[in-house]
Structure formats: C-alpha cells, structure tokens
XYZ file of C-alpha atoms in Angstrom:
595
model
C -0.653 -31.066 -0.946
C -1.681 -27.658 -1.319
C -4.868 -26.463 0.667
C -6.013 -24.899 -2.804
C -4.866 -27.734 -4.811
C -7.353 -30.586 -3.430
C -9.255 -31.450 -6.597
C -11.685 -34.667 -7.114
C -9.132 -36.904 -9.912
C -12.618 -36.841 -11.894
C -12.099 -32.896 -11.601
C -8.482 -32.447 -12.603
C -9.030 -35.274 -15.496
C -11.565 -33.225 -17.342
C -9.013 -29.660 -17.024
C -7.169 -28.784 -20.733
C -3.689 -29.322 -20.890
C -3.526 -25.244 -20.969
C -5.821 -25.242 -17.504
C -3.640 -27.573 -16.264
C -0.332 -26.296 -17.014
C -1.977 -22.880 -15.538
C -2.797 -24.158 -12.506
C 0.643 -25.747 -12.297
C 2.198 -22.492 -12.996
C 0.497 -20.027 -10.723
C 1.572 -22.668 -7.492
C 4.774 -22.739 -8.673
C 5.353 -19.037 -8.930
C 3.706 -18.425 -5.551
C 5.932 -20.817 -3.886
C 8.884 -19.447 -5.907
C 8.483 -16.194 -5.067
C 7.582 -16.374 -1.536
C 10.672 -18.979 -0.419
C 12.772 -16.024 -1.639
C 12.063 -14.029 1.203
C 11.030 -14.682 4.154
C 9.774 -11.629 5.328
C 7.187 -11.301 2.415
C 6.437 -15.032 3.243
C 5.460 -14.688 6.436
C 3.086 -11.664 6.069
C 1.994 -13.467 3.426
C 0.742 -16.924 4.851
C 0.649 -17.660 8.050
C 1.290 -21.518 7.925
C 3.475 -21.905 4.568
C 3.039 -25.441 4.520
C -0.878 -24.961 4.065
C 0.580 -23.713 0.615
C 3.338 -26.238 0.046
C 5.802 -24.480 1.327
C 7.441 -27.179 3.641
C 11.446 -26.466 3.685
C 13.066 -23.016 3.165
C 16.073 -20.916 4.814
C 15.000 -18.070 6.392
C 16.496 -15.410 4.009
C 15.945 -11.215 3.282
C 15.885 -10.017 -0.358
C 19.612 -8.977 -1.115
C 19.935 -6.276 -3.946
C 22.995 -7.854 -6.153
C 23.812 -8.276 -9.969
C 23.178 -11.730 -9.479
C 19.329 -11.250 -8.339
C 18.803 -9.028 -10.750
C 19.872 -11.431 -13.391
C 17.530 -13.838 -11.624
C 14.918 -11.526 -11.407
C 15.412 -11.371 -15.311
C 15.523 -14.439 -16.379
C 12.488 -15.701 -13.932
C 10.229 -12.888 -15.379
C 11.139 -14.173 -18.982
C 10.902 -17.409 -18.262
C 6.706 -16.965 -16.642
C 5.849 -14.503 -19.555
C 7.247 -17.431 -22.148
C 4.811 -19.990 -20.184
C 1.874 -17.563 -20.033
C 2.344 -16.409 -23.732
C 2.403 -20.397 -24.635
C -1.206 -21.256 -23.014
C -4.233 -19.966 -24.654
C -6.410 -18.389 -22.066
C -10.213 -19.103 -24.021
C -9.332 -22.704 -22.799
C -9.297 -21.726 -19.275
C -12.270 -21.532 -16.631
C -13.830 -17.829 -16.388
C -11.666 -17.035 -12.981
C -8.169 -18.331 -14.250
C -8.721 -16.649 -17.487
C -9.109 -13.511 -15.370
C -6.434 -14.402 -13.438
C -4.180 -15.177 -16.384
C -5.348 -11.540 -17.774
C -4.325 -9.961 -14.913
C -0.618 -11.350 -14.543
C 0.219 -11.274 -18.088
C 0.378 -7.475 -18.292
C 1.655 -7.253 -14.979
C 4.650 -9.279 -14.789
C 5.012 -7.673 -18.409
C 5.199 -4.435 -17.127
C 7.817 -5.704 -14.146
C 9.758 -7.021 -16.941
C 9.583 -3.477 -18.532
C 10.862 -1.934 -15.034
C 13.847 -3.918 -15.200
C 15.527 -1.698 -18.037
C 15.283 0.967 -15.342
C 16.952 -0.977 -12.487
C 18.867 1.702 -10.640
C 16.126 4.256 -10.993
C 14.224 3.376 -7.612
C 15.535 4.798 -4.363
C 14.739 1.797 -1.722
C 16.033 4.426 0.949
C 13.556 6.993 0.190
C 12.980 9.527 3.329
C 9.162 8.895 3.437
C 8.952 4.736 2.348
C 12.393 3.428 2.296
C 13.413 0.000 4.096
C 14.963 2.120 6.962
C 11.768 2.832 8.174
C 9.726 -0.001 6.941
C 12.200 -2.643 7.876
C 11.902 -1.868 11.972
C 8.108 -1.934 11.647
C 7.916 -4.874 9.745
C 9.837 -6.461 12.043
C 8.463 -5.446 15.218
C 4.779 -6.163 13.781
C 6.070 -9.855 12.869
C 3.691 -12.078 14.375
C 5.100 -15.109 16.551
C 2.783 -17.904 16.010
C 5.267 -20.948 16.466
C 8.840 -21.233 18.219
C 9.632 -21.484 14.183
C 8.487 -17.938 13.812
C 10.902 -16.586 16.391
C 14.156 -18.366 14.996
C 13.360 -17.107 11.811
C 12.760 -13.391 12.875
C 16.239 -13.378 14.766
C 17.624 -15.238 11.794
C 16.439 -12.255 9.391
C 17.544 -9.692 11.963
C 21.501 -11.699 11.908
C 21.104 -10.756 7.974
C 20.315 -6.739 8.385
C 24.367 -5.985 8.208
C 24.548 -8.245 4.827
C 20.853 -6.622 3.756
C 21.837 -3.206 4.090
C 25.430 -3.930 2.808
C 23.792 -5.054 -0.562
C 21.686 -1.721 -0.886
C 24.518 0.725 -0.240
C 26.281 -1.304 -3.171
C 23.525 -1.089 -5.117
C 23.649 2.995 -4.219
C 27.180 3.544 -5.267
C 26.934 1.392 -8.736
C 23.200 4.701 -8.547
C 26.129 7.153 -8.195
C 28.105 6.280 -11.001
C 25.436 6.050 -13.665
C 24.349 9.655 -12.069
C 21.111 8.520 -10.526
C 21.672 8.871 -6.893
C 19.167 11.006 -4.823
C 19.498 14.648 -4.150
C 21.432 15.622 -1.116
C 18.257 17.208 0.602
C 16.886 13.353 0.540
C 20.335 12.031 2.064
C 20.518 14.280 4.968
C 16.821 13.082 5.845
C 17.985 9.509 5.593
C 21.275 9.815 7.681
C 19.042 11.431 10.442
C 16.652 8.594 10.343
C 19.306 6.031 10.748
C 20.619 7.722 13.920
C 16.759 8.489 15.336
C 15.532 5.042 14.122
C 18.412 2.963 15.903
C 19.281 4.914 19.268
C 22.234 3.204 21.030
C 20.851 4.458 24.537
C 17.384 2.825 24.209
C 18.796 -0.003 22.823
C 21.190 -0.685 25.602
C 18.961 -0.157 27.886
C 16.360 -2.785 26.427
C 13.566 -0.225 26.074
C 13.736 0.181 22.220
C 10.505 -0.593 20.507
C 12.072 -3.366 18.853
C 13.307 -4.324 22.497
C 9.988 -4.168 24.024
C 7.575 -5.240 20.817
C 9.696 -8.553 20.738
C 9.570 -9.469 24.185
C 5.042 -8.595 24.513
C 5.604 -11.143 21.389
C 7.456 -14.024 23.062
C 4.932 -13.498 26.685
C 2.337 -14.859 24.670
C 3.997 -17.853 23.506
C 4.562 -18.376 27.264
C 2.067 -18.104 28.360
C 0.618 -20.447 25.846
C 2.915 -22.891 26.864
C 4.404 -22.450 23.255
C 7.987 -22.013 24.352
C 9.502 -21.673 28.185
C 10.312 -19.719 30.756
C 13.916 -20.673 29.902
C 13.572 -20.294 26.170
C 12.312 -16.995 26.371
C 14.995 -15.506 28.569
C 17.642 -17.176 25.931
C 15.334 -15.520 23.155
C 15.820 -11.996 24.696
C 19.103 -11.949 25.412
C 19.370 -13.122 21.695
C 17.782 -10.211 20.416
C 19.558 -7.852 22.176
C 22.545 -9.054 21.177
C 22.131 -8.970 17.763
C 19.951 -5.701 17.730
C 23.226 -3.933 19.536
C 26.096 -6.207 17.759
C 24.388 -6.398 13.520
C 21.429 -4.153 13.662
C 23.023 -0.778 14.779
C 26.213 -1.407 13.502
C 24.446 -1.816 10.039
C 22.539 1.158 10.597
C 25.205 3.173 11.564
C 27.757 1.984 8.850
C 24.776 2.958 6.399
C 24.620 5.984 7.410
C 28.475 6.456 6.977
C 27.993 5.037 3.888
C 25.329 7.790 2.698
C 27.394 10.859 4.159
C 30.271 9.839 1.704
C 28.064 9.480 -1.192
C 26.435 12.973 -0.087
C 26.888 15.179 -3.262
C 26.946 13.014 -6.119
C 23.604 13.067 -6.927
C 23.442 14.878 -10.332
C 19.610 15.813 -9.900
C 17.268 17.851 -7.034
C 14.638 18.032 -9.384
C 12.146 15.337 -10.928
C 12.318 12.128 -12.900
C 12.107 14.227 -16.253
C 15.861 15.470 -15.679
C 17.188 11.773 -15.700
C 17.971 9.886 -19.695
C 14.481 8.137 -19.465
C 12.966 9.329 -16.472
C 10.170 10.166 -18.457
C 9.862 6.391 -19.601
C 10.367 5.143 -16.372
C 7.879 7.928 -14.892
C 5.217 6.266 -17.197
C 6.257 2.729 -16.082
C 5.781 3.609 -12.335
C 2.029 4.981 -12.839
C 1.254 1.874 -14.437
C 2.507 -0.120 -12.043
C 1.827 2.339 -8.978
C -1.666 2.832 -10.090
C -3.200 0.165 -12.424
C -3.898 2.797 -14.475
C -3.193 2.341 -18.290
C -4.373 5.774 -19.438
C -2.338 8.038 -22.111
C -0.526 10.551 -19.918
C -2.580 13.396 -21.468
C -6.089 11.636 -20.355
C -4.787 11.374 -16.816
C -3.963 15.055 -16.836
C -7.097 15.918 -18.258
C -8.791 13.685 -15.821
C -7.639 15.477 -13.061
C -8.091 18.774 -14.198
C -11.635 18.518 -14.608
C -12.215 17.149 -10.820
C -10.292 20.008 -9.516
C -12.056 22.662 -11.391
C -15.393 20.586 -10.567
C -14.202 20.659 -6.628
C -12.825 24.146 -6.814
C -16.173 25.640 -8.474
C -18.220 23.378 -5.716
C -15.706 25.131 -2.818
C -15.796 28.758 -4.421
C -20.357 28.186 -4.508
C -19.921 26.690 -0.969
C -18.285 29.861 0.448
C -20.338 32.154 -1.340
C -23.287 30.511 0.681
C -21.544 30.059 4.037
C -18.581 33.179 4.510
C -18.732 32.777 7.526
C -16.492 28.899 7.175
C -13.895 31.014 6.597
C -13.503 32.226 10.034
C -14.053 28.628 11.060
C -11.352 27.573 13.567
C -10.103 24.181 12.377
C -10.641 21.414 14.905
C -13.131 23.717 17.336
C -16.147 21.101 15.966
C -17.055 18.814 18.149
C -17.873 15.374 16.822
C -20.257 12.631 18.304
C -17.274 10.179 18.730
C -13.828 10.173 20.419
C -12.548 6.639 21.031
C -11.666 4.906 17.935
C -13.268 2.003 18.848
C -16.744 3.944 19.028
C -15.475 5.478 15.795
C -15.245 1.987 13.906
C -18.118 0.592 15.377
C -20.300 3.775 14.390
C -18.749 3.571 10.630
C -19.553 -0.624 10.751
C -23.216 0.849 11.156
C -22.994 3.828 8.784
C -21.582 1.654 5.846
C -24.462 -1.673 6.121
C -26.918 -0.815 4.019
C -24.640 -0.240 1.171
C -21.784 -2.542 1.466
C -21.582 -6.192 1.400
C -21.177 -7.892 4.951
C -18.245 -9.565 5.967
C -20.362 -12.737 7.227
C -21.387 -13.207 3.762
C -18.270 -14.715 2.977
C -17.103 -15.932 6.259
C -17.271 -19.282 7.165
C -15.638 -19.145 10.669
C -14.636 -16.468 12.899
C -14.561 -12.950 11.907
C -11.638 -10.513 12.130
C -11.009 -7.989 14.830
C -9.297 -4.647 14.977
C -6.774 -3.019 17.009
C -6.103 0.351 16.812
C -2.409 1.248 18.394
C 0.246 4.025 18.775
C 2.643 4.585 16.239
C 6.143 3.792 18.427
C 8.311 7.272 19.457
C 11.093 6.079 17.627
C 9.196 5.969 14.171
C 6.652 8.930 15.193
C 9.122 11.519 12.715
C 9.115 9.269 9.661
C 5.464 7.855 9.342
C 2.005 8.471 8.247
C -0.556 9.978 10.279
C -1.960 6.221 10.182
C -1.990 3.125 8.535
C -2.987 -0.714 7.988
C -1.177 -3.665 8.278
C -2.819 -6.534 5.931
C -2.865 -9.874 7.626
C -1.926 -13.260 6.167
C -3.936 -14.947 3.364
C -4.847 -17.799 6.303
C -4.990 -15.955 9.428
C -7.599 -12.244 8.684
C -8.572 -12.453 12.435
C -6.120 -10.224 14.187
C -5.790 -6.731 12.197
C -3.580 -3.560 13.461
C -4.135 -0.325 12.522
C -1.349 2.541 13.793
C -2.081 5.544 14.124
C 0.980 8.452 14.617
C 0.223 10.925 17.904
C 2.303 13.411 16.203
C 0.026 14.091 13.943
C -2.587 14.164 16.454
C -5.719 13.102 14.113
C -9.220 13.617 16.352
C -12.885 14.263 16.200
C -14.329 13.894 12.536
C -10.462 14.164 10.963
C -9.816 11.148 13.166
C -13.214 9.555 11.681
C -12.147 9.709 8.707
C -8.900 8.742 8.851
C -10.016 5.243 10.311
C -12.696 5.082 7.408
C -9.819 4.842 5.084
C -7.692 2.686 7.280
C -10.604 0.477 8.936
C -14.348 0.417 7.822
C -15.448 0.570 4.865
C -11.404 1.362 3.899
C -7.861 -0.651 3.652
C -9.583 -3.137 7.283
C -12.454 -4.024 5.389
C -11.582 -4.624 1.729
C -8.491 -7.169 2.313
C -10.342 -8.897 4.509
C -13.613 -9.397 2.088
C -11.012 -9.569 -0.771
C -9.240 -12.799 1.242
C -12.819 -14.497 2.352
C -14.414 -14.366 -0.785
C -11.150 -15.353 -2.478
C -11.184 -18.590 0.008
C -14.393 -19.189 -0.465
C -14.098 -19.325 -3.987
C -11.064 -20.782 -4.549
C -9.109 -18.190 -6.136
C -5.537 -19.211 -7.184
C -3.280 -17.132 -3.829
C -1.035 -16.236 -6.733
C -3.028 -13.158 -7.416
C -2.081 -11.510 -3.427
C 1.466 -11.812 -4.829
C 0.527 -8.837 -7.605
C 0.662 -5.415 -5.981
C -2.292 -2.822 -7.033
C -2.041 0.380 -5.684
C -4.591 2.493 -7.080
C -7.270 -0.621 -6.445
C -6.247 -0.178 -3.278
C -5.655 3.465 -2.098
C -8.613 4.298 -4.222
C -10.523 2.513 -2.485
C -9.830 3.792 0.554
C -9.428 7.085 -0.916
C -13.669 6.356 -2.123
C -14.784 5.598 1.259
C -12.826 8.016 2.869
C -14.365 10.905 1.054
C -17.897 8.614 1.447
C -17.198 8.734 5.421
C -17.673 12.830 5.525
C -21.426 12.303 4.079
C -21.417 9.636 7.170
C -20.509 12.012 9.651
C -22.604 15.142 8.369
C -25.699 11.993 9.332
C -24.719 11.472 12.610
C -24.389 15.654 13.335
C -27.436 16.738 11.419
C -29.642 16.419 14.876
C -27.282 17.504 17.416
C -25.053 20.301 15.048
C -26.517 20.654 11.955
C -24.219 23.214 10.982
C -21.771 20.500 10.373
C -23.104 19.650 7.302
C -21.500 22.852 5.317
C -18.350 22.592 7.506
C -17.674 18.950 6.643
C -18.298 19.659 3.026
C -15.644 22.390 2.932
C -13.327 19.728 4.738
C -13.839 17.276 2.060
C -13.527 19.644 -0.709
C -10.684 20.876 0.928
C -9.564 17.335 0.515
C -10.263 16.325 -2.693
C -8.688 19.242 -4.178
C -5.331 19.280 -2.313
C -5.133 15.435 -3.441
C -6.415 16.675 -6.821
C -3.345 19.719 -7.323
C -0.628 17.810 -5.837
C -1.310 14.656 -8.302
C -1.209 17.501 -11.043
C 2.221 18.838 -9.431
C 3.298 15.231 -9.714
C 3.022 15.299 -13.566
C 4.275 18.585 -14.040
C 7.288 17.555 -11.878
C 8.086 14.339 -13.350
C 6.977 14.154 -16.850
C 6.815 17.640 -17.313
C 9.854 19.037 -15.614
C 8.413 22.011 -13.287
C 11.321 23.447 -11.208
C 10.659 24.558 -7.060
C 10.336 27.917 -8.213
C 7.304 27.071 -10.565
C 5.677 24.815 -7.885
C 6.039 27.823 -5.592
C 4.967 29.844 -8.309
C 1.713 27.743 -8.290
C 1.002 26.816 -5.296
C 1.051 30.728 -3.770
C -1.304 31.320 -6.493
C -3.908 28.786 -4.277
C -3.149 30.334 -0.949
C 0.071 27.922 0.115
C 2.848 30.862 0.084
C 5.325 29.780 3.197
C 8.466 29.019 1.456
C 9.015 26.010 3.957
C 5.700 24.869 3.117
C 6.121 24.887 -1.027
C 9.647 23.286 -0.125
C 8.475 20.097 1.500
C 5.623 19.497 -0.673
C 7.928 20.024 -3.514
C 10.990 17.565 -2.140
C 8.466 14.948 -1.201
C 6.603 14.477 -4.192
C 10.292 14.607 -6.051
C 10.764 11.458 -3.213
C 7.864 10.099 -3.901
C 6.726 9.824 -7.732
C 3.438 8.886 -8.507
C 1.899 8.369 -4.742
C -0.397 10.854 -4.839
C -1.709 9.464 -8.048
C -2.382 6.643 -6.780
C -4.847 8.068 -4.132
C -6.654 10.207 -6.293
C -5.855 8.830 -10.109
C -7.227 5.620 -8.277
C -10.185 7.394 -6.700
C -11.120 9.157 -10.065
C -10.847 5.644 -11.993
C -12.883 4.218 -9.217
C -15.777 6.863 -10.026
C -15.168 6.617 -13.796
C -16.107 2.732 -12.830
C -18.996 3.725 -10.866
C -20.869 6.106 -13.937
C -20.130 3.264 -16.504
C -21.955 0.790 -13.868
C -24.621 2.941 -14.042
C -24.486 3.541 -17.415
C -24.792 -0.455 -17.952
C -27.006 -1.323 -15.118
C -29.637 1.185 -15.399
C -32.750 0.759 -13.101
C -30.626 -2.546 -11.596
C -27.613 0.260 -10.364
C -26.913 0.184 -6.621
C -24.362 1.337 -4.612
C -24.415 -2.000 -2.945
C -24.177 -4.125 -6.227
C -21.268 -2.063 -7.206
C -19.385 -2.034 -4.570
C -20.113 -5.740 -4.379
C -18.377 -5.799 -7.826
C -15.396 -3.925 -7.205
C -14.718 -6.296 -3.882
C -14.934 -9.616 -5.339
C -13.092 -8.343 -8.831
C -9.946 -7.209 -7.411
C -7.408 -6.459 -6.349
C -6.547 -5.938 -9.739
C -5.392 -2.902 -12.476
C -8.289 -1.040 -14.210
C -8.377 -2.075 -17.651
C -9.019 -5.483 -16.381
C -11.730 -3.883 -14.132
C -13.357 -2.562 -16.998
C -12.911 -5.433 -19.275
C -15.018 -7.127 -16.161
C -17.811 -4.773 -15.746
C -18.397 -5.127 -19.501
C -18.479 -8.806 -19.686
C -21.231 -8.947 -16.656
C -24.793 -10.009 -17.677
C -27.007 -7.581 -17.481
C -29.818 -7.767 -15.224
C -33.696 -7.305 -15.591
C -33.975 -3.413 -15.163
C -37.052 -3.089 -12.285
C-alpha cells in the first residue's frame, strides 16, 4: 500500500462515502497520470512504489489524436467524479484540496478547445531545450533508473516525430509560429545536438551521464562491466535516435518555414483572445477580470515610477552610476546562500520545523556550453516529493550574474525563493499528510511570485549587510530594485496590449522609446519574445502583485496579530495553489487575540 494511504481500519470506517470515494480518487489520478510518463514520474517521486506505483513501461508523452482524445475523455471523466461528491462532507484539507482541483482540471478541460494553440517548440521553453536538461539532470538512484533513461532516450525519434505532426496538422488550421521563431528553433537543434561533441563523447549529455553512472559504481550499485556496456549504450543511441531526431526536426521546421499566418500576438488568431484569457488563468492562478489585472499593474508602475523619478531627484548623481562598479560583501554563492539563510530567520519559518530527518542541501552549478544560448540567467530544479535532500540550482555564465545582481538572483532561485519554498511546501505536506495529488497541479504565479516577493525582499537584505561598510548602497540598490519592478511591471503591460489587445512592433517600439529603450534590436527581441512567450511575465509580477494584495488583506484581518512571519507562514503551508483559493483561505482563518 501507499505510504500516504496507511490508515487505522477504525480511521477509514468512520470516513463518508464522499471522503472515501475522494481519497480513492485523488490516488488514482496521481498514479494515472504519472505512469503516463515517465519522465514527469521520475522527477516526481523518487521511489514510485512508495506511491503504488509498482509496474509501468518506461514511456515519453507522445502528442497524437489519440492522446488528445484521452486527455479528453480522462478530464471529463475526474470533473464527473468531483462534481458527484459533496465537498462539506469532507475533512478541512481534502475539502481544500477538492477546491483546488475542481477549477483546475476545469480550466484544463477549457484549454482543450484550443489544442493546437500552444507552441511546445517555443525558442525560449520548448522541449528542445528542456528535453536535454531534463535528461541530463535525471537522477540515477537504482540500475532501474538507468534502463529507463536510455529507454526514454530510444523514444526521442518517435517523441519528436509526434510533435512535428502535431506542427503540420498547426499549419493547416493557420496557427503555426512566425518564421522569426522557426529560424531560432532550427539553430537550436543544430547548437543543442553537435555531431562533433557527440562523437567525440564530450557532449554534456555524454559526460553528465557517465559522472551519473560513477556513482552507482562506486556504490557498488552496478559494475565496472555494466557501466562500460551503459556508455557505450548511450552513445549509441545519442548518435544513432537522438541526433538523427534532432536533425530530421529541424528539416522538418525549415519546410514548414513560411506558413505561419501570424508575427504578431495571440489577438490576431480566431480566439486567441479566449485562449489568451485561458493561459493567465492557468499560467498565473489568477482569476481577475482582464481590466482589474491591467489596472493592477498600472498603478504599481506609476507607484514605482513616481518612487524612481523622487529617488533621482534626491540622488542625480545614480545616474552616472556605472552598473556593476559596486562592490558587494559576498562573491561565492555559497557565502551568498548562507548569508541570505541568516538574513531571512527572523521572518520566515525554519525548515527544521517541519523536518523530521535530514535536511536538504544545495548545489549551485554551471549552466552546460551547449545550452548557455537558450537558457535563463539561472534556475531551480525541484526535487522529488520523497527525496528534497539533493537540490541544483544552474546558473548561465553567459549572462555573467555577480556581486548583489548575483545575490539576488540566488534569493529567487535558493533562499528564501524557488530552494526554499518546495522544500517547506513538500515537508510540511509530509508531515501533514497532504494527498501528493496536489504536486501534480501546476501554479505558476504561487510560484514565481513568490520568488519574485523575496527577490525584491533580498535588495532590503543586501542594503543591511552594506549600510556599515558602503552605506551609499542603500540609494543604489533601491534604484536597482525599482529598476526592477518596473521593467517586470511595463513588459507584463506589453503582454496585454500584445495579446489581448493587439499592439503591433511598431507601437511597442513606439512605447518603449518613450521610457528610454530606443535600439531597434532591443524593442525587437523584447517584442518577439513576449509574442513567444504569452503570459510569463505575468506570472512574475501579476503573481508578485497578488502576493502583496494577500499580504494588505492579512493585515487588514490580523491587525495587532500581523507579522511578516505569520504570513509568510500562511502562504507556505497553503499552497501551492491559485489565488482565489488563497483568499478563500485567509478569510476562513480564525482570528487571533489582537496584543
């Protein structure tokens, strides 16, 4: 059975028939959707049999007609169930649990009717990139876990295979992506896979795979033998499936070059203002009327832009400010992350209060050459539900992120950010025997807010830590995050104008020289990558905005009992989860004596 399902008989006896046919659902789903693919599974759980999970085939996710059809009749088939039980018969944490899936797989339901709207090849997040890090990240705990990674490599050819199908059935209906997008995409392919490196056995996912499989030797997990018969294994099918089905991909995308019937935004497809509204819902959690997000936004940046314009006024002289000629107290990220562990203590529940063995660790490591083009300056890699010890974050030398700009960034990827919250969100959610169904349902704004929130909380950090040594810092850091909050701010408006509003380059260009950002090259790719990427800018900043709309209602509530410690406290162990439901929680909490 189950780790999570070991109930006393007295226990389970005294459930309703709706708490038990809850429970019942929410296991089956989980183990439903994770045998389905593998790779989700297995950065999903580490052991699937602590979850029931005792027999699958090692599979990828195909894109077909007959998935989708799947896809549809599974999602009907859970919202009939859920609509059947009445949730005031279930416990306080499955009723919240029940509230949060029935408007999410609702809304996935909804997202179906715009199938071949999504772009899984985007330049910036499509499986191209994703796919190589994914697998080069995948752990090997077991012999197990290295038959079923070269398994799911044998499948890339019929993976990829399904997706430029799924692109040409795009084409026809007139939804395939600008050619701008495609010529980014074909590069990738040929910079991603290089023949050279990987026929020489130095490619990352060369080198990555064979660190992996040392280990297990070393741990006595496989042999000498078996390891040599592993490598030559990989290479094989890295040179005879994996490049092939990059390359034929690629050849695939150069003939479909020019029928893309759009270079603009989602507004200039039949209901790409409907489907617009569908992603921010389920991009962001956020189930605002478009015109209260827009108005949302525009107050912050007029409150940020007001707060820069008085900050200048004080200090000219930032202005002549060399950027990165500061010089901050740290420059190892390990002395960065320890130094934010320290900042954050006083207000932020600790780790070790939910713990009940040994606590996680963090390694910070080099984005690989290969991907250094196509990824973020930095980011997190969440660990399985039943393994939160070891924890990676990248960070891309390209991009070159130091002194208080490197700070930050590992505030939002380590301490108190992205690190920190999944691994509270996991302990507590052990501790308390949460149904694991809930790490299945994706929350972006919870989560990029969040890290959005302490990232712009990290700058008052390091203006603490200067104040002795440089206390000019403290007006310098304050322009940076200002600087910060209002780029975030105007490009989540230029996502709404683009989209749902139907702004053309020209306009954007129009706007954004208005601000000070005038290089046509500049305006160009901030305009093509937020027509990539719809709504992921909102989802930093609409997220971080709902998280401070949170925070004043808190206080509103709480009164003399408000902390920063007791809400953050609340956001952790609520979560992840959309912001209605957020709300809906905050309001339901008893109040406490006010001191």
């Amino acid at each position: 059975m189950a780790l999570f399902l070991v109930f006393s008989a007295s226990a389970v006896f005294f459930l309703s028939r709706d708490a038990r046919s809850f429970r019942r659902f929410c296991d089956d789903f989980f183990v439903s959707e994770l045998s389905g693919n593998t790779l989700n599974m297995h950065y999903t759980v580490a052991d699937p049999a602590n979850y029931g999970i005792h027999s699958y085939t090692p599979t990828l996710p195909s894109y077909s007609a007959q998935r989708r059809e799947n896809s549809l009749q599974e999602l009907a088939s859970a919202l009939e169930t859920l609509h059947s039980l009445n949730s005031n018969k279930l416990g306080a944490q499955e009723a919240y649990t029940y509230h949060l899936l029935l408007p999410y797989l609702e809304n996935e339901a909804e997202g179906m009717s715009f199938y071949y709207y999504a772009n899984p090849l985007s330049p910036s997040s499509g499986m191209q990139s994703q796919l190589p890090i994914l697998l080069a990240e995948y752990s090997f705990r077991t012999r197990r876990d290295v038959e079923d990674y070269l398994a799911l490599l044998d499948q890339t050819d019929t993976y990829f295979e399904g997706i430029t199908s799924y692109l040409r059935d795009q084409s026809e209906q007139g939804l395939f992506m600008p050619d701008y997008s495609v010529d980014k995409v074909i590069d990738q392919c040929d910079m991603i896979m290089d023949p050279s490196t990987l026929e020489s056995g130095s490619h990352f996912l060369n080198t990555t795979f064979e660190e992996r499989l040392n280990k297990l030797a070393e741990g006595g997990v496989i042999t000498e033998k078996e390891k040599q018969a592993y490598l030559e294994e990989n290479k094989r099918l890295l040179t005879t499936v994996m490049l092939p089905a990059y390359q034929k991909m690629g050849d695939e995308l150069f003939l479909l070059k020019g029928s893309g019937k759009n270079e603009d935004g989602l507004f200039y497809y039949p209901q790409g203002k409907n489907y617009y509204l569908y992603l921010i819902r389920s991009n962001t959690g956020c189930y605002r009327d478009i015109k209260d997000i827009k108005l949302l936004l525009l107050q912050d940046f007029r409150k940020s832009f007001d707060a820069m314009r008085a900050l200048l006024q004080q200090q000219p002289g930032l202005l002549s400010t060399a950027p990165g000629t500061d010089s901050f107290a740290y420059g190892e990220p390990t002395d960065m992350l320890k130094s934010l562990q320290q900042m954050m203590a006083s207000d932020f529940p600790a780790l070790s209060d939910v713990a009940e063995g040994t606590m996680p660790v963090c390694t910070v490591k080099a984005i690989s050459e290969n991907l250094q083009e196509y990824c973020s300056p930095a980011f997190y890699l969440t660990p399985p539900l039943d393994d939160i010890r070891e924890n990676v974050i990248y960070i891309n030398p390209k991009n070159n992120p130091y002194g208080v700009d490197l700070y930050t960034t590992l505030a939002h990827e380590g301490y108190p950010g992205h690190l920190y919250q999944t691994v509270y969100s996991q302990l507590f959610s052990q501790k308390t025997g949460i149904s694991p169904v809930r790490s299945l349902l994706s929350y972006g704004g919870y989560v990029e807010g969040w890290a959005m929130y302490v990232e712009l909380k990290s700058y008052e950090y390091a203006k603490e830590i200067m104040k002795q040594t440089a206390p000019e810092t403290e007006y310098l850091y304050e322009m940076y995050k200002l600087d910060r909050q209002i780029q975030l701010c105007l490009y989540s408006l230029l996502d709404i104008s683009i989209h749902y509003e139907g702004a053309s380059y020209s306009q954007v260009h129009h706007l954004l020289a208005s601000v000070g950002i005038s290089d046509p090259a500049t305006t160009r790719s901030i305009y093509e990558y937020i027509v990539e990427e719809p709504t992921n800018y909102l989802k930093y900043y609409l997220g971080y905005l709902e998280i401070m709309s949170l925070k004043e209602e808190a206080k509103d509530l709480w009164k003399n009992a408000y902390s920063e410690y007791r809400f953050h406290k609340f956001y952790l162990e609520n979560g992840p989860a959309d912001f209605r439901n957020l709300q809906l929680q905050l309001e339901q909490l008893p109040l406490l004596p006010q001191s």
